mmCIF file of C-alpha atoms in Angstrom:
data_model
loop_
_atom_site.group_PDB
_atom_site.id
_atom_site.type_symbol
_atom_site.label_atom_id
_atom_site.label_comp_id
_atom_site.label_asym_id
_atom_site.label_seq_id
_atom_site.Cartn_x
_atom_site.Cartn_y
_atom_site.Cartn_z
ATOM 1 C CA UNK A 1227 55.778 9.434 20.588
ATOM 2 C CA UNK A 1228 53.920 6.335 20.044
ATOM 3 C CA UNK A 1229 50.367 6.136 20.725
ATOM 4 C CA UNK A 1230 48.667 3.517 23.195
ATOM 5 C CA UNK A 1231 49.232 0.366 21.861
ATOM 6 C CA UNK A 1232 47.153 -3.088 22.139
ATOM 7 C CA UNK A 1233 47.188 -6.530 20.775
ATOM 8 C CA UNK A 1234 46.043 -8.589 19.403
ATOM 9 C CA UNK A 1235 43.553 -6.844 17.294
ATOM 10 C CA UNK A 1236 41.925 -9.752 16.882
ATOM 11 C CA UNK A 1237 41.119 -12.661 19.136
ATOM 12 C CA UNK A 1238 38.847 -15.409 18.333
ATOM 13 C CA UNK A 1239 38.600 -18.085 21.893
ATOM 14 C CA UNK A 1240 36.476 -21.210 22.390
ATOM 15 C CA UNK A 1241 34.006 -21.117 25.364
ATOM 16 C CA UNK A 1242 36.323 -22.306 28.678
ATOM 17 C CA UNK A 1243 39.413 -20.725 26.840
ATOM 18 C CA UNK A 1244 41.006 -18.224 28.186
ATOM 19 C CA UNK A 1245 41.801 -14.929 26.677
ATOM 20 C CA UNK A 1246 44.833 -12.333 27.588
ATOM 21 C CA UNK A 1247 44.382 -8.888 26.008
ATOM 22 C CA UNK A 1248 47.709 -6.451 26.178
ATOM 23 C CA UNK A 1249 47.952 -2.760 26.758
ATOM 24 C CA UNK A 1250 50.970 -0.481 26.871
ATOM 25 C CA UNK A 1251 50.430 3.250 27.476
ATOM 26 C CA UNK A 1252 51.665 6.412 25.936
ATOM 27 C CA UNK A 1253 55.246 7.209 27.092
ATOM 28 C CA UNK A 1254 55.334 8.681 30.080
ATOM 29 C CA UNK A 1255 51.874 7.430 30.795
ATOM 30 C CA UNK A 1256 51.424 6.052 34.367
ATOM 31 C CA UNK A 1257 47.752 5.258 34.701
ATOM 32 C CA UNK A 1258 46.043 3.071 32.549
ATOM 33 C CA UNK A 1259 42.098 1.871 31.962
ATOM 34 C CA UNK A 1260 40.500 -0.715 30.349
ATOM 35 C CA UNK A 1261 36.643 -0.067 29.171
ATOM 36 C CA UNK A 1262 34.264 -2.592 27.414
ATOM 37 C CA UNK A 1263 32.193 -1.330 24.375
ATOM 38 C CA UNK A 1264 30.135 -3.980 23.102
ATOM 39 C CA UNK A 1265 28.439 -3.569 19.880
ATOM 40 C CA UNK A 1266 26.612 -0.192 19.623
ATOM 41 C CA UNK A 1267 27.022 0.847 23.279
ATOM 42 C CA UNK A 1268 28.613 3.084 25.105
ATOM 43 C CA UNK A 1269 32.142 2.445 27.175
ATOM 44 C CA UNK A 1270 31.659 0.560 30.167
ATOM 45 C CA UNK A 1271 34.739 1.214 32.543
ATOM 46 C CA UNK A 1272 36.039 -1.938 34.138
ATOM 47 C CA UNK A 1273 39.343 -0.963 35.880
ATOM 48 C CA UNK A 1274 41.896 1.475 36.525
ATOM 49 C CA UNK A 1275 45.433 0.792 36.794
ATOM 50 C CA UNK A 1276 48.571 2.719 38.414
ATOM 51 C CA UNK A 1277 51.816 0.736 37.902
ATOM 52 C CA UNK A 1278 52.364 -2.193 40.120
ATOM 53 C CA UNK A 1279 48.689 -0.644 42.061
ATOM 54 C CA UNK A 1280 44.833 -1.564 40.982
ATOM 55 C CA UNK A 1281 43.217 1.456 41.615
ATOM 56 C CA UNK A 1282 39.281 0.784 41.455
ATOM 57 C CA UNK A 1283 38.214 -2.475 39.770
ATOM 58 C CA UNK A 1284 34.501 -1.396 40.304
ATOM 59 C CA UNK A 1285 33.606 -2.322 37.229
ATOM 60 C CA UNK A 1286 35.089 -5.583 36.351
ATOM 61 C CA UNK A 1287 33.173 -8.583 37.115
ATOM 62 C CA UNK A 1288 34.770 -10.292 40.373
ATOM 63 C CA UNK A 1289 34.565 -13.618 38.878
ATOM 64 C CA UNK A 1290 36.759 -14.767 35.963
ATOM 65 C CA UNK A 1291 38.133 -11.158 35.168
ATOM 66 C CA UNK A 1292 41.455 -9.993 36.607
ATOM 67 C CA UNK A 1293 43.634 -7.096 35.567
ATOM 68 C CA UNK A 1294 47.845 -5.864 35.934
ATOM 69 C CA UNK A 1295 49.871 -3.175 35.489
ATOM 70 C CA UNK A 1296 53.765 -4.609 36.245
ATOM 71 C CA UNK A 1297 56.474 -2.275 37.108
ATOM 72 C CA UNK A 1298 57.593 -3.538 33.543
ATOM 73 C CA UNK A 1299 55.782 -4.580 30.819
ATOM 74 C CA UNK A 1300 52.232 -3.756 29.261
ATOM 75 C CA UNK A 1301 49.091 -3.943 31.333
ATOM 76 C CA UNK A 1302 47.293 -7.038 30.985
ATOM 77 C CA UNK A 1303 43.126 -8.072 31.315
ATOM 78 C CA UNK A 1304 42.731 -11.883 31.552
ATOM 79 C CA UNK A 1305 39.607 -13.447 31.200
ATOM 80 C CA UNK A 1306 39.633 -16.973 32.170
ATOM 81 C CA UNK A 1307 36.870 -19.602 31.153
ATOM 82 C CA UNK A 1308 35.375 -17.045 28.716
ATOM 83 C CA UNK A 1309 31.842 -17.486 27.714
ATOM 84 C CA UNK A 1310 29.706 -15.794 24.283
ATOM 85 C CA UNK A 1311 28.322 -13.013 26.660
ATOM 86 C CA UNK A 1312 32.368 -11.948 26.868
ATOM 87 C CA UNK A 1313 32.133 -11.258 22.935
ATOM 88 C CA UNK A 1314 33.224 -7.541 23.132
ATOM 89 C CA UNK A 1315 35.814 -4.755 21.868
ATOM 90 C CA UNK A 1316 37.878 -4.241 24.659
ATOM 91 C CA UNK A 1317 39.312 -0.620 24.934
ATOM 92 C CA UNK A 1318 42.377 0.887 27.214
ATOM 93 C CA UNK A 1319 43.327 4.409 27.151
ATOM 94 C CA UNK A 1320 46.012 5.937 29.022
ATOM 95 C CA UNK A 1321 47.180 9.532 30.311
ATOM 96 C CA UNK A 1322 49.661 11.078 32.664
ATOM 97 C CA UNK A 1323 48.230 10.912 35.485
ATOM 98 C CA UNK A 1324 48.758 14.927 36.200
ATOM 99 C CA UNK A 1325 46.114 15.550 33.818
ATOM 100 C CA UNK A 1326 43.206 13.259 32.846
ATOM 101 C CA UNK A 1327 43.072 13.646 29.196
ATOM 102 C CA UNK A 1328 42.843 9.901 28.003
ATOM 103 C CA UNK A 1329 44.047 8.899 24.989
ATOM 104 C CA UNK A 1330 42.480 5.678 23.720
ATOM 105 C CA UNK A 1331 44.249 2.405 22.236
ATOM 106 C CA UNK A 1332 42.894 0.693 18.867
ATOM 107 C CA UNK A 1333 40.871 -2.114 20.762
ATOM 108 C CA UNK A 1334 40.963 -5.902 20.846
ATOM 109 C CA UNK A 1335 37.956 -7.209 19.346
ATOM 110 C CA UNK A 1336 37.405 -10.503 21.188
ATOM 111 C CA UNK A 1337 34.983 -13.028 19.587
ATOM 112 C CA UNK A 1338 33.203 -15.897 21.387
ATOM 113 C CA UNK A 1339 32.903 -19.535 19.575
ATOM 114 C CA UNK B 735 29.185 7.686 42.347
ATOM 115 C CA UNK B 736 28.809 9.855 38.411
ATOM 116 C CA UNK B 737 26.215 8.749 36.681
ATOM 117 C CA UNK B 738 26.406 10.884 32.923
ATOM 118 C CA UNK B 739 23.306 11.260 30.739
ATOM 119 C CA UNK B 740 23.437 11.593 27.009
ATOM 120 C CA UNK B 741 20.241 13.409 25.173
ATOM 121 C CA UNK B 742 19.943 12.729 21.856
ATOM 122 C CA UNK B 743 20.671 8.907 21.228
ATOM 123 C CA UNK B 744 20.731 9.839 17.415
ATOM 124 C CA UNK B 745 20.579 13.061 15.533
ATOM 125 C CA UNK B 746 20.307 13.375 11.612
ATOM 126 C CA UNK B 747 21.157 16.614 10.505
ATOM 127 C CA UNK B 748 21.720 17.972 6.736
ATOM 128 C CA UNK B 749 24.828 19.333 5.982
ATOM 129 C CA UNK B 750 25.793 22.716 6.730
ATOM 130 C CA UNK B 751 23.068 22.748 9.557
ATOM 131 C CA UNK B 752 24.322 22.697 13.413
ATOM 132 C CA UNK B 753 23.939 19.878 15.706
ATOM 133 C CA UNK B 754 23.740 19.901 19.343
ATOM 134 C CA UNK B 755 24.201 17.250 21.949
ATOM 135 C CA UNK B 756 23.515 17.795 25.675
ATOM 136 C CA UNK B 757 24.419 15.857 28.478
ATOM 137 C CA UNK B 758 24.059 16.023 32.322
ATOM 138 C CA UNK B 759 25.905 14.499 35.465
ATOM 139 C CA UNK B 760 25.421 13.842 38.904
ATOM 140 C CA UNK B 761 28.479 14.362 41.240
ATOM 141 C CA UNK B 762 28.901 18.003 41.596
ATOM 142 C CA UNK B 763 32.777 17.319 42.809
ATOM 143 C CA UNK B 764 33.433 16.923 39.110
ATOM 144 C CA UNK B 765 35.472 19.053 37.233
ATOM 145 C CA UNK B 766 36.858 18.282 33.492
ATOM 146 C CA UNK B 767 34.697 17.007 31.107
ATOM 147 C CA UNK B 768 35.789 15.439 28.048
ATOM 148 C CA UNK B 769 33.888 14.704 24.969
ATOM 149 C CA UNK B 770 35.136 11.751 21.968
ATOM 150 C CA UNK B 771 34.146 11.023 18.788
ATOM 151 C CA UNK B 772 33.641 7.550 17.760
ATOM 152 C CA UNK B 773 33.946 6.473 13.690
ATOM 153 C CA UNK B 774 32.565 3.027 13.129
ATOM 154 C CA UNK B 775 35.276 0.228 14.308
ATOM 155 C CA UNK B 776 37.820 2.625 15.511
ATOM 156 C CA UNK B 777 38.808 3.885 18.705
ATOM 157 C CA UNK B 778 37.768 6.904 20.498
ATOM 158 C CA UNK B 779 39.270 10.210 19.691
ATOM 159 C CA UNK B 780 39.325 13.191 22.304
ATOM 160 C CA UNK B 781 38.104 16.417 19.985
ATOM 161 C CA UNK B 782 37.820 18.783 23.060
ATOM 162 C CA UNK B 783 37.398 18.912 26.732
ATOM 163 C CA UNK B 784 36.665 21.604 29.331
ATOM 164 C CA UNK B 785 37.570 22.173 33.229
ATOM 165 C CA UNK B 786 35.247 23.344 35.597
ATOM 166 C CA UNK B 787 36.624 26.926 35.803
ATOM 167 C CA UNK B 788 36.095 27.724 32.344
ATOM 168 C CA UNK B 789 32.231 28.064 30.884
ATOM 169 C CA UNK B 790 33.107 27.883 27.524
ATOM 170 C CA UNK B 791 35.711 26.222 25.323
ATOM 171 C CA UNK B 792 35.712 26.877 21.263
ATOM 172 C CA UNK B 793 38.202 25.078 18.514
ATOM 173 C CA UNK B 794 37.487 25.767 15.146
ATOM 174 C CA UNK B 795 33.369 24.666 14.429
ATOM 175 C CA UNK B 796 33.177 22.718 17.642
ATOM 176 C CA UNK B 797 32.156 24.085 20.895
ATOM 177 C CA UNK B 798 31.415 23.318 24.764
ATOM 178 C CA UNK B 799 29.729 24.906 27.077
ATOM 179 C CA UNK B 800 29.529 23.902 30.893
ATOM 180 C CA UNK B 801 26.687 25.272 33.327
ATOM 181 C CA UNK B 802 28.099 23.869 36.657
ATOM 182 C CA UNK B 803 25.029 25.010 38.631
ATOM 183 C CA UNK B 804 22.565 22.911 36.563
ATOM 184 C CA UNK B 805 25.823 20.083 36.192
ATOM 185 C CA UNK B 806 25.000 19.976 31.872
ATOM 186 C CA UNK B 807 26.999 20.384 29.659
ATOM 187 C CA UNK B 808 26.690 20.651 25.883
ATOM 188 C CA UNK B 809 28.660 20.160 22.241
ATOM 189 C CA UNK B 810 28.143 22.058 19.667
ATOM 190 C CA UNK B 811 29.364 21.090 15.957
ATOM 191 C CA UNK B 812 28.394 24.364 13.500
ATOM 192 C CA UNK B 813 28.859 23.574 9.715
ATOM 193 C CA UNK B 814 28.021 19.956 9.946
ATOM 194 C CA UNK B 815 30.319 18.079 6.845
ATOM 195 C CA UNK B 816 29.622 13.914 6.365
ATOM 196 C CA UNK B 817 32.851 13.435 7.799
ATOM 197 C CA UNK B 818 31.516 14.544 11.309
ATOM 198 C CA UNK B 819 28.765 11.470 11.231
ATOM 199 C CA UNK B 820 30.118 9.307 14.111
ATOM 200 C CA UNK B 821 28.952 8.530 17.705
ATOM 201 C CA UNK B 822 29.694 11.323 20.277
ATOM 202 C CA UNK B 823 30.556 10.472 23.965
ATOM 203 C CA UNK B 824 30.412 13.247 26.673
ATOM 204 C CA UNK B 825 31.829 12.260 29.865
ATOM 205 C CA UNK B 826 32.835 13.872 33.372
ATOM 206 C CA UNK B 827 35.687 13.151 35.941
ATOM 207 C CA UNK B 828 36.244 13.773 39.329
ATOM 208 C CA UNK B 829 39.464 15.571 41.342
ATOM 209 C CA UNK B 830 39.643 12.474 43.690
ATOM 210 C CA UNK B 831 41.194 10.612 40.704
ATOM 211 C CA UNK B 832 41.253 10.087 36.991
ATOM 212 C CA UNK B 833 38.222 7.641 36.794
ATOM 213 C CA UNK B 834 36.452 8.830 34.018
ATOM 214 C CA UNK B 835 32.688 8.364 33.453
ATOM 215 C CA UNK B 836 31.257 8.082 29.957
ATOM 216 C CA UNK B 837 27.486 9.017 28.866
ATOM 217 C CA UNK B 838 25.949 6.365 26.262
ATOM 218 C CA UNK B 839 26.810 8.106 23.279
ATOM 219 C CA UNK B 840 24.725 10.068 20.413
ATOM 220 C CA UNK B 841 24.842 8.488 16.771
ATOM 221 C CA UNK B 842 24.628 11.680 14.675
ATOM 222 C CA UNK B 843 24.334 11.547 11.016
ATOM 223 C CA UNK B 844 25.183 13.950 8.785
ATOM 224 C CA UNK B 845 23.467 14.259 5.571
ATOM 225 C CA UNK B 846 24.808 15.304 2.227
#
């Protein structure tokens, strides 16, 4: 059984660009969740996902941040028109959605220019 | 909504000495409360968690204990080894759903 996955690893964007990080749960993982960390600080939630369903967004930013969870596919945070301040590791976990034991993904580590 | 409180930021310990992080919350609806460890530039790792209807939860030299009337709840790590040094994250979650609240982590070090 896999663990959560994520990618890139590694993204390096130009202020204005935009930047697409990918998530794909555990198997039989339903609900998904993507937390910011920047450098030594905690984990700042920023959404939950359910498939196809956006659960709370409380804290995502309403401007410039938007977040999926298709019916297929991985779940996906975009950040358009990013900016330094959006210089970050960028977590998602996952679980089953009977329990709430969340298992974390590897990160993306997105970098400003 | 849960707002999660972390006491200490950092802890230095020598080895072979116990180390104990507390941490408090503020919605008394919630009811399992996880705690990860952090290693520098990897992701967080779920070491052991703990429901409301249990007061204490052991595995091996790690330890939680829950006092739901005060809403704290503590780790304890007994034989401290350098491998342990890492940042600790308590958090708490409610029944409504599986939105999970983090604290903002303790930096322990673990001295040889």
């Amino acid at each position: 059984n896999a663990g959560v996955m994520q990618n890139p690893r590694h993204l390096v964007r130009r202020r204005g660009q935009e930047a697409r990080l990918r998530c794909s749960p555990m198997k039989g993982h339903s609900h998904v969740y993507w937390y910011r960390q920047l450098p030594e600080e905690g984990l700042k939630f920023m959404v939950y996902l359910q498939k196809e369903n956006i659960i709370d967004e409380s804290g995502m930013p309403k401007e410039r941040f938007s977040a999926e969870f298709p019916k297929e596919g991985p779940s996906i945070l975009r950040i358009q028109q990013v900016v330094r301040g959006d210089s970050a590791a960028y977590f998602c976990a996952s679980s089953p959605g009977d329990r709430t034991e969340q298992y974390f993904g590897p990160g993306t580590r997105l970098t400003v220019t | 909504g849960e707002n999660v409180e972390q006491h200490p930021s950092t802890l230095s310990v020598q080895e072979g000495d116990s180390a104990v992080i507390k941490c408090t919350y503020s919605d008394s609806a919630s009811n399992y409360f996880p705690w990860y460890k952090q290693e520098l530039g990897k992701r967080p790792q779920l070491i052991i968690d703990i429901r409301s209807n249990v007061g204490e939860k052991k595995d091996q030299r790690i330890a939680v204990t829950l006092n739901k009337t005060a809403k704290h709840f503590s780790l304890h790590i007994t034989e401290t080894q350098p491998e342990d040094s890492a940042v600790y994250f308590c958090a708490a979650s409610t029944p409504i759903y599986d939105k999970v609240i983090f604290g903002p982590g303790t930096s322990l070090s673990v001295i040889p």
